[in-house]
Amino acid sequence: MRNMLGNLRGALSQFDWTVLWSPYYALLLIGLYVLYAFITEKIRRPDEAETTLAQKFMMLAALFVYYIGFGSPLDVLAHITFSAHMLQMVFVYMVAPPLLMLAIPGWAFKRLFGVPYLGKALRFFTLPLIALVVFNSLFTFYHMPFIFDYVLTNYTVHRLFHGTLIFLSMTMWYPIIAPVNEEDSLSDLKKMVYIVANGVLLTPACAFMIFSQSFQYDAYQDPATFAKVLAYCLPNNDVSGLNMERLFGTTKDLLEDQRFGGVLMKLGQELVYGIFFGLTFFTWVRRSKSTAVDEGMSFSPKAD
């Protein structure tokens, strides 16, 4: 582990700070927060709820996590080692989306659902079964070796693919968060089943990475492909100033790195889903008790 960390530090030392800590992406995220503040403060009607301090914090947290995923050294490392790529996936598709969904007020979703054509599309993609199957299917297909290598070696496709997955990750989280009460079609029990189903559907992709007997991705094991993928991190796609031999040798055991990446993805997914499963479970218990009390039942023992 110490040798691996030393290799990673040595690899990152070759990159300029603007590559490691993208100021352009930081400015984009700051702009998104300003837009969020403008919409929630200036466009909100008097009959619409004010954005709470917790929601503002959630938005800041979501944007920070997106920055860690796409604007920090983790993004560069994700082009060098497969395990870093999978850690990046945990941040941008498991951690950030629920924070973002919690940050956006319900009335904003109501307005979006009311926009012609766009509203119909959003309603379709946020249907629980559609959201469940589409996101997990695309995420699984993305990590099939021939698709993964193609996406990583085509800049435009790579950006479009990630943009689509970010959108679908939010639609997948929508039935769990349910920001608009009227659109909450799932009971607490169904939400728990939905969360479990999400965990099950991602298991084959993680199992493929963990139990494969050979390393599967040319983006990390073929020098020419590796150089092409890494070039997308640099201005003008110029890798001439890098010690490519040293970077290519950052991961000594590619198969172990692939397996570690699969474990990271599965553990990260289970941790996040477990938190929301627990919150939903306790909400269900609280509602059940409240309903029982309303019906005249008591949970306290009676004295003889």
Coordinates of C-alpha atoms in Angstrom, one line a residue:
M1 CA 0.0 0.0 0.0
R2 CA 2.8 2.4 0.9
N3 CA 4.5 1.7 -2.5
M4 CA 1.3 2.3 -4.3
L5 CA 0.7 5.6 -2.6
G6 CA 4.3 6.6 -3.4
N7 CA 3.7 5.7 -7.0
L8 CA 0.5 7.8 -7.1
R9 CA 2.2 10.8 -5.6
G10 CA 5.0 10.5 -8.1
A11 CA 2.5 10.2 -10.9
L12 CA 0.6 13.3 -9.9
S13 CA 3.8 15.3 -9.4
Q14 CA 4.2 15.4 -13.2
F15 CA 1.0 17.4 -13.7
D16 CA 0.4 21.2 -13.4
W17 CA -1.8 22.3 -10.6
T18 CA -4.4 23.6 -13.1
V19 CA -4.7 20.1 -14.4
L20 CA -5.0 18.5 -10.9
W21 CA -7.3 21.2 -9.5
S22 CA -9.4 22.4 -12.5
P23 CA -10.2 26.1 -11.9
Y24 CA -12.5 26.1 -14.9
Y25 CA -14.6 23.3 -13.4
A26 CA -14.6 25.1 -10.1
L27 CA -15.9 28.3 -11.8
L28 CA -18.6 26.2 -13.5
L29 CA -19.8 24.8 -10.2
I30 CA -19.7 28.2 -8.5
G31 CA -21.8 29.5 -11.4
L32 CA -24.3 26.6 -10.9
Y33 CA -24.6 27.6 -7.2
V34 CA -25.2 31.2 -8.1
L35 CA -27.9 30.1 -10.6
Y36 CA -29.4 27.9 -7.9
A37 CA -29.5 30.8 -5.4
F38 CA -31.0 33.1 -8.0
I39 CA -33.8 30.6 -9.0
T40 CA -34.7 29.7 -5.4
E41 CA -34.6 33.3 -4.1
K42 CA -35.6 35.5 -7.0
I43 CA -37.9 33.4 -9.1
R44 CA -39.7 31.7 -6.2
R45 CA -43.3 32.8 -5.8
P46 CA -44.7 34.0 -2.4
D47 CA -46.8 30.8 -2.2
E48 CA -43.7 28.6 -2.7
A49 CA -41.6 27.4 0.2
E50 CA -38.4 29.1 1.0
T51 CA -35.2 27.1 0.5
T52 CA -34.0 26.0 3.9
L53 CA -30.5 26.3 5.3
A54 CA -30.2 22.5 5.1
Q55 CA -31.1 22.5 1.4
K56 CA -28.5 25.2 0.7
F57 CA -25.9 23.1 2.5
M58 CA -27.0 20.0 0.5
M59 CA -26.4 21.9 -2.7
L60 CA -22.9 23.1 -1.6
A61 CA -22.1 19.5 -0.6
A62 CA -23.4 18.1 -3.9
L63 CA -21.3 20.5 -5.9
F64 CA -18.3 19.8 -3.7
V65 CA -18.6 16.1 -4.3
Y66 CA -18.9 16.7 -8.1
Y67 CA -15.7 18.8 -7.9
I68 CA -13.9 16.0 -6.0
G69 CA -15.1 13.6 -8.8
F70 CA -14.4 15.7 -11.9
G71 CA -12.2 18.6 -10.8
S72 CA -9.7 17.3 -8.3
P73 CA -6.6 15.0 -8.7
L74 CA -9.1 12.1 -8.5
D75 CA -10.1 12.8 -12.1
V76 CA -6.5 12.5 -13.3
L77 CA -5.9 9.4 -11.2
A78 CA -9.1 7.9 -12.7
H79 CA -7.3 8.0 -16.1
I80 CA -4.3 6.3 -14.6
T81 CA -5.7 3.5 -12.4
F82 CA -8.9 1.6 -12.6
S83 CA -9.6 1.6 -8.8
A84 CA -9.5 5.5 -8.9
H85 CA -12.0 5.4 -11.7
M86 CA -14.4 3.3 -9.6
L87 CA -13.9 5.6 -6.6
Q88 CA -14.8 8.5 -8.9
M89 CA -18.0 6.6 -9.9
V90 CA -19.0 6.2 -6.3
F91 CA -18.7 10.0 -5.7
V92 CA -20.5 11.2 -8.8
Y93 CA -23.2 8.6 -9.2
M94 CA -23.9 7.4 -5.6
V95 CA -23.0 10.3 -3.3
A96 CA -23.6 13.6 -5.2
P97 CA -27.1 12.8 -6.8
P98 CA -29.1 12.3 -3.6
L99 CA -27.5 15.4 -2.1
L100 CA -28.5 17.3 -5.2
M101 CA -32.1 15.9 -5.2
L102 CA -32.5 16.9 -1.5
A103 CA -31.2 20.4 -2.3
I104 CA -33.7 21.2 -5.0
P105 CA -37.1 22.4 -3.6
G106 CA -40.2 20.5 -4.6
W107 CA -41.8 23.5 -6.3
A108 CA -38.9 23.6 -8.8
F109 CA -39.6 20.0 -9.8
K110 CA -43.3 20.9 -10.1
R111 CA -42.4 23.7 -12.6
L112 CA -40.2 21.4 -14.6
F113 CA -42.9 18.7 -14.8
G114 CA -45.3 21.4 -16.1
V115 CA -43.1 22.3 -19.1
P116 CA -44.5 20.8 -22.3
Y117 CA -42.6 17.8 -23.7
L118 CA -39.8 18.2 -21.1
G119 CA -42.3 17.4 -18.3
K120 CA -43.5 14.3 -20.1
A121 CA -39.9 13.1 -20.6
L122 CA -39.1 13.7 -16.9
R123 CA -42.2 11.9 -15.7
F124 CA -41.2 8.9 -17.9
F125 CA -37.6 8.7 -16.7
T126 CA -38.6 9.1 -13.1
L127 CA -41.0 6.2 -13.1
P128 CA -39.5 3.8 -10.6
L129 CA -39.2 0.8 -12.9
I130 CA -37.8 2.9 -15.8
A131 CA -35.4 4.7 -13.5
L132 CA -34.3 1.5 -11.9
V133 CA -33.6 -0.4 -15.1
V134 CA -32.3 2.3 -17.3
F135 CA -29.6 3.7 -15.0
N136 CA -28.3 0.4 -13.8
S137 CA -28.3 -1.1 -17.3
L138 CA -26.3 1.9 -18.8
F139 CA -23.9 1.8 -15.9
T140 CA -23.3 -1.9 -16.4
F141 CA -22.9 -1.6 -20.1
Y142 CA -20.5 1.2 -19.6
H143 CA -18.2 -1.1 -17.7
M144 CA -18.2 -3.8 -20.3
P145 CA -14.6 -3.8 -21.6
F146 CA -15.2 -3.0 -25.3
I147 CA -17.7 -0.2 -24.4
F148 CA -15.5 1.2 -21.7
D149 CA -12.5 1.4 -23.9
Y150 CA -14.4 3.0 -26.7
V151 CA -16.0 5.6 -24.5
L152 CA -12.7 6.6 -22.8
T153 CA -10.9 7.0 -26.1
N154 CA -13.5 9.2 -27.7
Y155 CA -13.6 12.6 -26.0
T156 CA -17.1 13.7 -27.2
V157 CA -18.7 10.3 -26.5
H158 CA -17.0 10.3 -23.0
R159 CA -18.6 13.6 -22.1
L160 CA -22.0 12.7 -23.5
F161 CA -21.9 9.4 -21.7
H162 CA -21.1 11.0 -18.3
G163 CA -23.7 13.7 -18.9
T164 CA -26.3 11.0 -19.6
L165 CA -25.3 9.0 -16.5
I166 CA -25.5 12.0 -14.3
F167 CA -29.0 12.7 -15.5
L168 CA -30.1 9.1 -15.1
S169 CA -28.5 8.8 -11.7
M170 CA -30.7 11.7 -10.6
T171 CA -33.8 10.0 -12.1
M172 CA -32.8 6.8 -10.3
W173 CA -32.7 8.7 -7.0
Y174 CA -35.9 10.6 -7.6
P175 CA -38.3 7.8 -6.4
I176 CA -36.3 7.5 -3.1
I177 CA -36.0 11.2 -2.3
A178 CA -39.5 12.1 -3.8
P179 CA -39.1 15.9 -3.6
V180 CA -42.7 16.4 -4.8
N181 CA -45.1 14.7 -2.5
E182 CA -47.8 14.4 -5.2
E183 CA -45.4 12.5 -7.3
D184 CA -44.4 10.1 -4.5
S185 CA -45.9 6.9 -5.9
L186 CA -43.9 4.6 -3.6
S187 CA -44.8 3.7 -0.1
D188 CA -42.0 3.3 2.4
L189 CA -41.9 -0.4 2.0
K190 CA -41.7 -0.1 -1.8
K191 CA -38.9 2.4 -1.4
M192 CA -37.0 -0.2 0.6
V193 CA -37.6 -2.8 -2.1
Y194 CA -36.5 -0.3 -4.7
I195 CA -33.2 0.4 -2.8
V196 CA -32.5 -3.3 -2.5
A197 CA -33.2 -3.8 -6.2
N198 CA -30.7 -1.1 -7.1
G199 CA -28.0 -2.9 -5.1
V200 CA -28.9 -6.2 -6.7
L201 CA -28.8 -4.8 -10.3
L202 CA -25.3 -3.4 -9.9
T203 CA -23.9 -6.6 -8.4
P204 CA -23.2 -8.3 -11.8
A205 CA -20.9 -5.5 -12.9
C206 CA -19.0 -5.4 -9.6
A207 CA -18.8 -9.2 -9.5
F208 CA -17.3 -9.2 -13.0
M209 CA -14.6 -6.9 -11.9
I210 CA -13.9 -8.7 -8.7
F211 CA -13.9 -12.3 -9.9
S212 CA -12.5 -12.0 -13.3
Q213 CA -9.3 -14.0 -13.8
S214 CA -7.6 -11.4 -16.1
F215 CA -7.5 -7.7 -16.4
Q216 CA -10.1 -6.5 -18.9
Y217 CA -9.5 -2.9 -19.9
D218 CA -7.1 -1.8 -22.6
A219 CA -7.4 1.8 -21.4
Y220 CA -5.0 0.9 -18.6
Q221 CA -2.9 -1.9 -20.1
D222 CA -2.3 -0.9 -23.7
P223 CA 0.4 1.9 -23.9
A224 CA -1.1 3.6 -26.9
T225 CA -4.7 3.5 -25.5
F226 CA -3.4 4.6 -22.1
A227 CA -1.7 7.6 -23.7
K228 CA -4.8 8.6 -25.7
V229 CA -7.0 8.4 -22.6
L230 CA -4.6 10.4 -20.4
A231 CA -4.2 13.1 -23.1
Y232 CA -7.8 14.2 -22.5
C233 CA -6.7 15.5 -19.1
L234 CA -4.1 17.9 -20.6
P235 CA -4.3 21.1 -22.5
N236 CA -4.1 20.5 -26.3
N237 CA -4.0 16.7 -25.6
D238 CA -0.2 17.0 -25.3
V239 CA 1.5 14.2 -23.3
S240 CA 5.0 15.0 -24.6
G241 CA 6.0 16.6 -21.3
L242 CA 5.1 13.5 -19.3
N243 CA 7.1 10.5 -18.3
M244 CA 4.6 8.0 -19.9
E245 CA 6.7 5.0 -18.9
R246 CA 6.5 5.9 -15.3
L247 CA 2.8 6.8 -15.4
F248 CA 2.0 3.5 -17.2
G249 CA 3.8 1.6 -14.5
T250 CA 1.9 3.3 -11.7
T251 CA -0.2 0.2 -11.1
K252 CA 2.0 -2.9 -10.6
D253 CA -0.8 -5.4 -10.5
L254 CA -3.6 -4.5 -12.9
L255 CA -5.8 -7.4 -11.9
E256 CA -5.6 -6.6 -8.2
D257 CA -6.4 -3.0 -9.0
Q258 CA -9.4 -4.1 -11.0
R259 CA -10.7 -6.2 -8.2
F260 CA -10.1 -3.4 -5.7
G261 CA -12.1 -1.1 -7.9
G262 CA -15.0 -3.5 -8.0
V263 CA -14.8 -3.8 -4.2
L264 CA -14.8 0.0 -3.8
M265 CA -17.8 0.3 -6.0
K266 CA -19.8 -2.3 -4.2
L267 CA -18.9 -1.1 -0.7
G268 CA -19.5 2.5 -1.6
Q269 CA -22.9 1.6 -3.1
E270 CA -23.9 -0.5 -0.2
L271 CA -22.9 2.2 2.3
V272 CA -25.0 4.9 0.6
Y273 CA -27.9 2.7 -0.1
G274 CA -27.7 1.3 3.4
I275 CA -28.0 4.9 4.9
F276 CA -31.1 5.6 2.8
F277 CA -32.6 2.2 3.5
G278 CA -32.2 2.8 7.2
L279 CA -33.7 6.3 7.0
T280 CA -36.7 4.9 5.0
F281 CA -37.1 2.1 7.5
F282 CA -37.3 4.4 10.5
T283 CA -39.7 6.7 8.6
W284 CA -41.9 3.7 8.0
V285 CA -41.8 2.6 11.6
R286 CA -42.6 6.1 12.8
R287 CA -45.5 6.4 10.4
S288 CA -46.8 3.0 11.4
K289 CA -46.8 4.0 15.0
S290 CA -48.5 7.3 14.2
T291 CA -51.2 5.5 12.3
A292 CA -51.7 3.0 15.1
V293 CA -52.1 5.8 17.6
D294 CA -54.6 7.6 15.4
E295 CA -56.6 4.3 15.3
G296 CA -56.7 4.1 19.1
M297 CA -54.0 1.5 19.5
S298 CA -51.3 1.8 22.1
F299 CA -47.7 0.7 22.2
S300 CA -47.4 1.1 25.9
P301 CA -48.2 -1.9 28.3
K302 CA -51.3 -1.5 30.3
A303 CA -51.3 -1.9 34.1
D304 CA -53.6 -4.6 35.5

